[in-house]
Amino acid sequence: MCSCQKQDTILMNDELSNQISTKVKVGISFPSRSIPRWEEEALLLEKQLKNNDYDINLFFDKESNLSQKEQIDFLINDNCNIIIIATIAPKDIEISINRAKRKGIIIILYDNLINNIEGIDYYITSNDDNWGELQAKYIIDKLDINNNEAIFNIELFALSPEDINSNKYFNQAMKILEPYIESKRIKIVSFQKEKSQCCIFNSSKDEAKKRMTLLIKNQKYSPNGLKDSPNNAKIDAILSPNDDISSGIIEALLEANYNNTNMPIITGATLSVEAKENINNNLQSMSIYNDTNTFTKELVNLINDIVDANYNNIKIKNNTHNGLINIPTLVIEPTIYN
């Protein structure tokens, strides 16, 4: 499987079989650093790999006037033994990945899958298949709904319709909440429980604030509201799929005189800087996120095992079928910050 070993080892790549290297060379090709997430994670990965004595060559898309394809071609020609790729434009780099495969270079996909291509050795990704479920379960647990007979008032928000995760997150959450709605333990005061009614255009903070402001006005929600009062209603929880939407909800509530002593339960995801501050100030209840340190640490451990040929150490239980092949997949579970 592995085409190289870590120290003073003859590399086994087809074109490098006679070359001796003191360090394994790892190339990293990520999307544009103009997106903070990619810069943060790439630099952390670079640091951790250097700490493990790897020779690193890091590229961000469009940097040095090179496209991601051209950068990967450079890494191939630079005799990298392993190339880690995160891409948002997979079609552009398929030819380069196949070329790397022919040269015996190990290719690891980072977070984003590339479909219908054979040249992938490993894939590391986060488990976001249950984020909606985790958010709904958090609400149920915090309301302690299974241990009392009260009826709880809840409102629902959903991601923008064009978001690839919009249906998934909302349907997961509703699978948990629906039995409580049917049994009248949870009341959607606005009666807006269809995803089309709850979607926030562009999943934006401003649009979320507008909708929450209307809900407060139309349903007469109040910081000192009562559960059964039609003119002074209490809201117990708000299902929010991400932190931008949560921030807009919170702004609307603050303008309606809510504060950190009477906020409803508000979920979120991705742990933005603003969300972390809101959680620390008791304005938001939680945020689901992928811990970057865990993500990159597990990837470095995988690379160490590959390089040292410790294949028995590689405990990968999952495979992802990309349309052509099953790719051994390391799945990192999410973390809840609350």
Coordinates of C-alpha atoms in Angstrom, one line a residue:
M1 CA 0.0 0.0 0.0
C2 CA 2.6 2.5 1.1
S3 CA 5.2 3.7 -1.4
C4 CA 7.6 5.1 1.1
Q5 CA 9.1 4.8 4.6
K6 CA 10.0 7.4 7.0
Q7 CA 13.8 7.6 7.6
D8 CA 16.7 6.8 5.2
T9 CA 14.5 4.4 3.2
I10 CA 14.5 3.5 -0.4
L11 CA 11.3 4.8 -1.9
M12 CA 9.3 2.2 -3.7
N13 CA 7.4 4.5 -6.2
D14 CA 7.8 3.3 -9.8
E15 CA 9.7 6.4 -10.9
L16 CA 11.6 6.9 -7.6
S17 CA 12.7 3.3 -6.8
N18 CA 16.4 4.2 -7.0
Q19 CA 16.1 7.5 -5.0
I20 CA 17.1 7.7 -1.3
S21 CA 15.5 10.3 0.9
T22 CA 16.0 11.2 4.5
K23 CA 12.4 12.5 4.9
V24 CA 9.1 11.5 3.5
K25 CA 7.8 14.4 1.4
V26 CA 4.1 15.3 1.9
G27 CA 2.2 17.6 -0.4
I28 CA -0.9 19.5 0.7
S29 CA -3.3 21.0 -1.8
F30 CA -6.2 23.0 -0.3
P31 CA -8.8 25.4 -1.6
S32 CA -8.3 29.2 -1.5
R33 CA -7.0 30.5 1.8
S34 CA -9.5 33.4 1.4
I35 CA -11.9 30.9 3.2
P36 CA -10.7 31.0 6.8
R37 CA -11.5 27.4 7.5
W38 CA -9.2 26.1 4.8
E39 CA -6.3 28.3 5.9
E40 CA -6.7 27.4 9.6
E41 CA -6.9 23.6 9.0
A42 CA -4.1 23.5 6.4
L43 CA -1.6 25.4 8.6
L44 CA -2.5 23.2 11.6
L45 CA -1.9 20.1 9.5
E46 CA 1.3 21.5 8.2
K47 CA 2.6 22.2 11.7
Q48 CA 1.6 18.7 13.0
L49 CA 3.3 17.0 10.1
K50 CA 6.5 19.0 10.5
N51 CA 6.5 18.1 14.1
N52 CA 6.5 14.5 13.0
D53 CA 9.6 15.1 10.8
Y54 CA 7.9 15.2 7.4
D55 CA 9.1 17.5 4.5
I56 CA 6.0 19.6 3.7
N57 CA 5.0 21.5 0.6
L58 CA 1.7 23.4 1.1
F59 CA -0.4 25.1 -1.6
F60 CA -3.6 27.0 -1.6
D61 CA -5.7 27.2 -4.8
K62 CA -4.9 30.2 -7.0
E63 CA -1.8 31.0 -4.9
S64 CA 1.3 31.8 -6.9
N65 CA -0.9 32.2 -9.9
L66 CA -1.4 28.4 -10.1
S67 CA -4.6 26.5 -10.3
Q68 CA -5.1 23.6 -7.9
K69 CA -4.5 21.2 -10.9
E70 CA -1.2 22.9 -11.6
Q71 CA -0.2 22.8 -8.0
I72 CA -0.9 19.1 -7.7
D73 CA 1.1 18.6 -10.9
F74 CA 4.0 20.5 -9.3
L75 CA 3.7 18.3 -6.2
I76 CA 3.8 15.2 -8.4
N77 CA 6.9 16.5 -10.3
D78 CA 8.5 17.4 -6.9
N79 CA 8.4 13.7 -6.0
C80 CA 6.0 13.9 -3.1
N81 CA 5.3 10.5 -1.6
I82 CA 1.9 11.4 -0.2
I83 CA -0.5 14.2 -1.4
I84 CA -3.4 15.4 0.8
I85 CA -6.1 17.0 -1.2
A86 CA -9.1 19.1 -0.2
T87 CA -11.0 20.4 -3.2
I88 CA -14.2 22.2 -4.0
A89 CA -13.7 21.7 -7.8
P90 CA -13.0 18.0 -8.2
K91 CA -13.5 17.8 -12.0
D92 CA -10.5 20.1 -12.5
I93 CA -8.0 17.8 -10.8
E94 CA -9.1 14.2 -11.8
I95 CA -6.4 13.9 -14.5
S96 CA -3.7 14.9 -12.0
I97 CA -4.9 12.5 -9.4
N98 CA -4.8 9.6 -11.9
R99 CA -1.3 10.7 -12.9
A100 CA -0.2 10.6 -9.3
K101 CA -1.7 7.1 -8.9
R102 CA 0.4 5.9 -11.9
K103 CA 3.5 7.2 -10.1
G104 CA 2.6 5.3 -6.9
I105 CA 1.9 8.4 -4.9
I106 CA -0.5 7.9 -2.0
I107 CA -3.5 10.2 -2.4
I108 CA -5.6 11.1 0.7
L109 CA -8.8 13.1 0.3
Y110 CA -9.5 15.6 3.1
D111 CA -13.2 16.1 4.0
N112 CA -14.6 16.5 0.5
L113 CA -15.2 13.3 -1.5
I114 CA -14.4 13.1 -5.2
N115 CA -16.7 10.8 -7.1
N116 CA -16.1 8.4 -10.0
I117 CA -12.3 8.3 -9.9
E118 CA -10.0 5.4 -9.0
G119 CA -6.8 7.1 -7.9
I120 CA -7.8 7.6 -4.2
D121 CA -6.1 5.6 -1.4
Y122 CA -7.8 7.0 1.7
Y123 CA -10.5 9.5 2.7
I124 CA -10.8 11.3 6.0
T125 CA -14.1 13.1 6.7
S126 CA -16.4 14.2 9.5
N127 CA -19.6 12.4 10.4
D128 CA -22.3 15.0 9.7
D129 CA -24.9 12.4 9.0
N130 CA -26.5 12.9 12.5
W131 CA -26.1 16.6 13.2
G132 CA -29.9 17.3 12.9
E133 CA -30.6 14.3 15.2
L134 CA -28.0 15.5 17.8
Q135 CA -29.6 18.9 17.8
A136 CA -33.1 17.6 18.3
K137 CA -31.9 15.1 21.0
Y138 CA -30.2 18.0 22.8
I139 CA -33.5 19.9 22.9
I140 CA -35.4 16.9 24.2
D141 CA -32.8 16.2 26.9
K142 CA -32.5 19.8 28.1
L143 CA -36.2 20.2 28.3
D144 CA -36.3 16.9 30.3
I145 CA -39.4 16.2 28.4
N146 CA -39.5 12.5 29.2
N147 CA -39.6 13.1 32.9
N148 CA -42.5 15.5 33.2
E149 CA -45.9 16.2 31.7
A150 CA -45.5 19.8 30.5
I151 CA -46.1 21.0 27.0
F152 CA -43.2 22.8 25.4
N153 CA -43.3 25.6 22.8
I154 CA -40.8 25.2 20.0
E155 CA -40.0 26.9 16.7
L156 CA -38.1 25.4 13.8
F157 CA -35.5 26.8 11.4
A158 CA -33.9 25.1 8.4
L159 CA -30.9 25.7 6.1
S160 CA -31.3 27.4 2.7
P161 CA -33.1 25.1 0.2
E162 CA -30.0 24.9 -2.1
D163 CA -27.7 23.8 0.7
I164 CA -26.8 20.2 0.2
N165 CA -27.4 19.4 3.9
S166 CA -30.8 21.2 4.2
N167 CA -33.0 18.2 3.8
K168 CA -30.8 15.9 5.7
Y169 CA -30.4 18.0 8.8
F170 CA -34.1 19.0 8.9
N171 CA -35.4 15.4 8.3
Q172 CA -33.1 14.0 11.0
A173 CA -34.3 16.5 13.5
M174 CA -38.0 16.0 12.7
K175 CA -37.6 12.2 13.0
I176 CA -36.7 12.8 16.7
L177 CA -39.2 15.7 17.3
E178 CA -42.3 14.4 15.4
P179 CA -43.4 11.8 18.0
Y180 CA -43.5 14.5 20.6
I181 CA -45.4 16.8 18.3
E182 CA -47.9 14.1 17.5
S183 CA -48.4 13.3 21.2
K184 CA -48.9 17.1 21.8
R185 CA -45.9 17.2 24.2
I186 CA -44.3 19.7 21.8
K187 CA -46.2 22.5 20.3
I188 CA -45.1 24.4 17.2
V189 CA -46.9 27.7 18.1
S190 CA -46.6 29.2 14.6
F191 CA -47.7 25.9 13.0
Q192 CA -44.7 26.3 10.6
K193 CA -43.3 22.8 10.7
E194 CA -42.7 22.1 6.9
K195 CA -39.2 22.7 5.8
S196 CA -40.3 25.1 3.1
Q197 CA -41.7 27.3 5.8
C198 CA -38.6 27.2 8.0
C199 CA -35.9 27.6 5.4
I200 CA -33.6 30.7 5.7
F201 CA -32.5 32.2 2.4
N202 CA -28.7 31.8 2.0
S203 CA -28.8 30.5 5.6
S204 CA -28.0 34.1 6.5
K205 CA -27.9 35.8 9.9
D206 CA -30.0 38.7 8.6
E207 CA -32.7 36.5 7.1
A208 CA -32.9 34.5 10.3
K209 CA -33.3 37.6 12.3
K210 CA -36.1 38.8 10.1
R211 CA -38.0 35.5 10.5
M212 CA -37.5 35.4 14.2
T213 CA -38.6 39.0 14.6
L214 CA -41.8 38.1 12.8
L215 CA -42.3 35.0 14.9
I216 CA -41.9 37.1 18.1
K217 CA -44.5 39.6 16.8
N218 CA -47.0 37.2 15.4
Q219 CA -46.9 34.6 18.1
K220 CA -46.6 37.3 20.9
Y221 CA -43.5 35.7 22.4
S222 CA -42.3 37.5 25.5
P223 CA -39.3 37.0 27.9
N224 CA -41.8 36.6 30.7
G225 CA -44.3 34.7 28.7
L226 CA -46.6 31.9 29.9
K227 CA -46.9 28.6 28.1
D228 CA -50.7 28.8 27.5
S229 CA -51.1 32.6 27.1
P230 CA -52.1 33.6 23.6
N231 CA -51.0 37.2 24.1
N232 CA -47.9 36.6 26.2
A233 CA -46.3 33.3 25.0
K234 CA -43.3 31.5 26.2
I235 CA -40.9 29.9 23.8
D236 CA -38.9 27.0 25.3
A237 CA -36.6 26.0 22.4
I238 CA -35.6 26.9 18.9
L239 CA -34.1 24.3 16.5
S240 CA -31.4 26.1 14.5
P241 CA -29.3 24.2 12.1
N242 CA -26.2 26.4 12.1
D243 CA -24.5 29.3 14.0
D244 CA -25.2 32.0 11.5
I245 CA -28.9 31.4 11.8
S246 CA -28.6 31.1 15.5
S247 CA -26.9 34.5 15.7
G248 CA -29.7 36.1 13.8
I249 CA -32.3 34.5 16.1
I250 CA -30.4 35.7 19.2
E251 CA -30.2 39.3 17.8
A252 CA -34.0 39.3 17.3
L253 CA -34.6 38.0 20.8
L254 CA -32.2 40.5 22.4
E255 CA -34.1 43.3 20.6
A256 CA -37.3 41.9 22.1
N257 CA -35.8 42.3 25.6
Y258 CA -34.6 38.7 26.1
N259 CA -31.3 38.3 28.0
N260 CA -29.0 35.5 29.1
T261 CA -31.3 34.7 32.0
N262 CA -34.4 33.9 29.9
M263 CA -33.2 32.7 26.5
P264 CA -34.8 29.6 25.1
I265 CA -32.7 26.6 24.2
I266 CA -31.0 27.5 20.9
T267 CA -29.0 24.9 18.9
G268 CA -26.3 25.5 16.3
A269 CA -23.5 24.1 14.3
T270 CA -19.9 24.8 13.2
L271 CA -18.9 26.7 16.3
S272 CA -18.3 30.1 14.8
V273 CA -16.4 32.7 16.8
E274 CA -19.6 34.6 17.4
A275 CA -21.4 31.3 18.5
K276 CA -18.6 30.4 20.9
E277 CA -19.0 33.9 22.5
N278 CA -22.8 33.6 22.6
I279 CA -22.5 30.1 24.3
N280 CA -20.0 31.4 26.8
N281 CA -22.4 34.3 27.6
N282 CA -25.4 31.9 28.0
L283 CA -27.2 33.3 24.9
Q284 CA -26.8 30.2 22.7
S285 CA -27.1 26.7 24.2
M286 CA -24.8 24.6 22.0
S287 CA -23.0 24.1 18.7
I288 CA -22.0 20.9 17.0
Y289 CA -18.6 21.1 15.3
N290 CA -15.7 19.2 14.0
D291 CA -12.7 19.6 16.3
T292 CA -9.9 20.6 13.9
N293 CA -7.2 19.4 16.3
T294 CA -8.7 15.9 16.4
F295 CA -9.3 15.8 12.7
T296 CA -5.7 16.7 11.8
K297 CA -4.2 14.6 14.6
E298 CA -6.0 11.5 13.3
L299 CA -4.8 12.2 9.8
V300 CA -1.2 12.5 10.9
N301 CA -1.6 9.2 12.8
L302 CA -2.9 7.6 9.7
I303 CA 0.1 8.9 7.7
N304 CA 2.5 7.7 10.3
D305 CA 1.0 4.2 10.1
I306 CA 1.1 4.2 6.3
V307 CA 4.7 5.3 6.2
D308 CA 5.9 2.9 8.8
A309 CA 3.9 0.1 7.2
N310 CA 2.0 -0.5 10.4
Y311 CA -1.1 -1.6 8.5
N312 CA -2.4 -3.6 11.5
N313 CA -2.5 -0.3 13.4
I314 CA -4.8 1.3 10.8
K315 CA -8.3 0.8 12.3
I316 CA -10.5 2.0 9.5
K317 CA -14.0 0.4 9.8
N318 CA -15.7 2.4 7.1
N319 CA -15.5 2.5 3.3
T320 CA -17.0 5.1 1.0
H321 CA -18.1 4.1 -2.4
N322 CA -17.4 7.0 -4.8
G323 CA -19.2 5.4 -7.8
L324 CA -16.2 3.4 -8.9
I325 CA -14.3 2.1 -5.9
N326 CA -14.6 1.6 -2.1
I327 CA -12.3 4.1 -0.4
P328 CA -11.0 3.2 3.1
T329 CA -12.5 6.1 5.2
L330 CA -11.5 7.5 8.5
V331 CA -14.7 9.1 10.1
I332 CA -14.2 11.7 12.8
E333 CA -17.2 12.1 15.1
P334 CA -18.5 15.6 15.9
T335 CA -18.1 17.4 19.2
I336 CA -20.7 19.4 21.1
Y337 CA -19.7 22.7 22.6
N338 CA -22.0 23.9 25.3

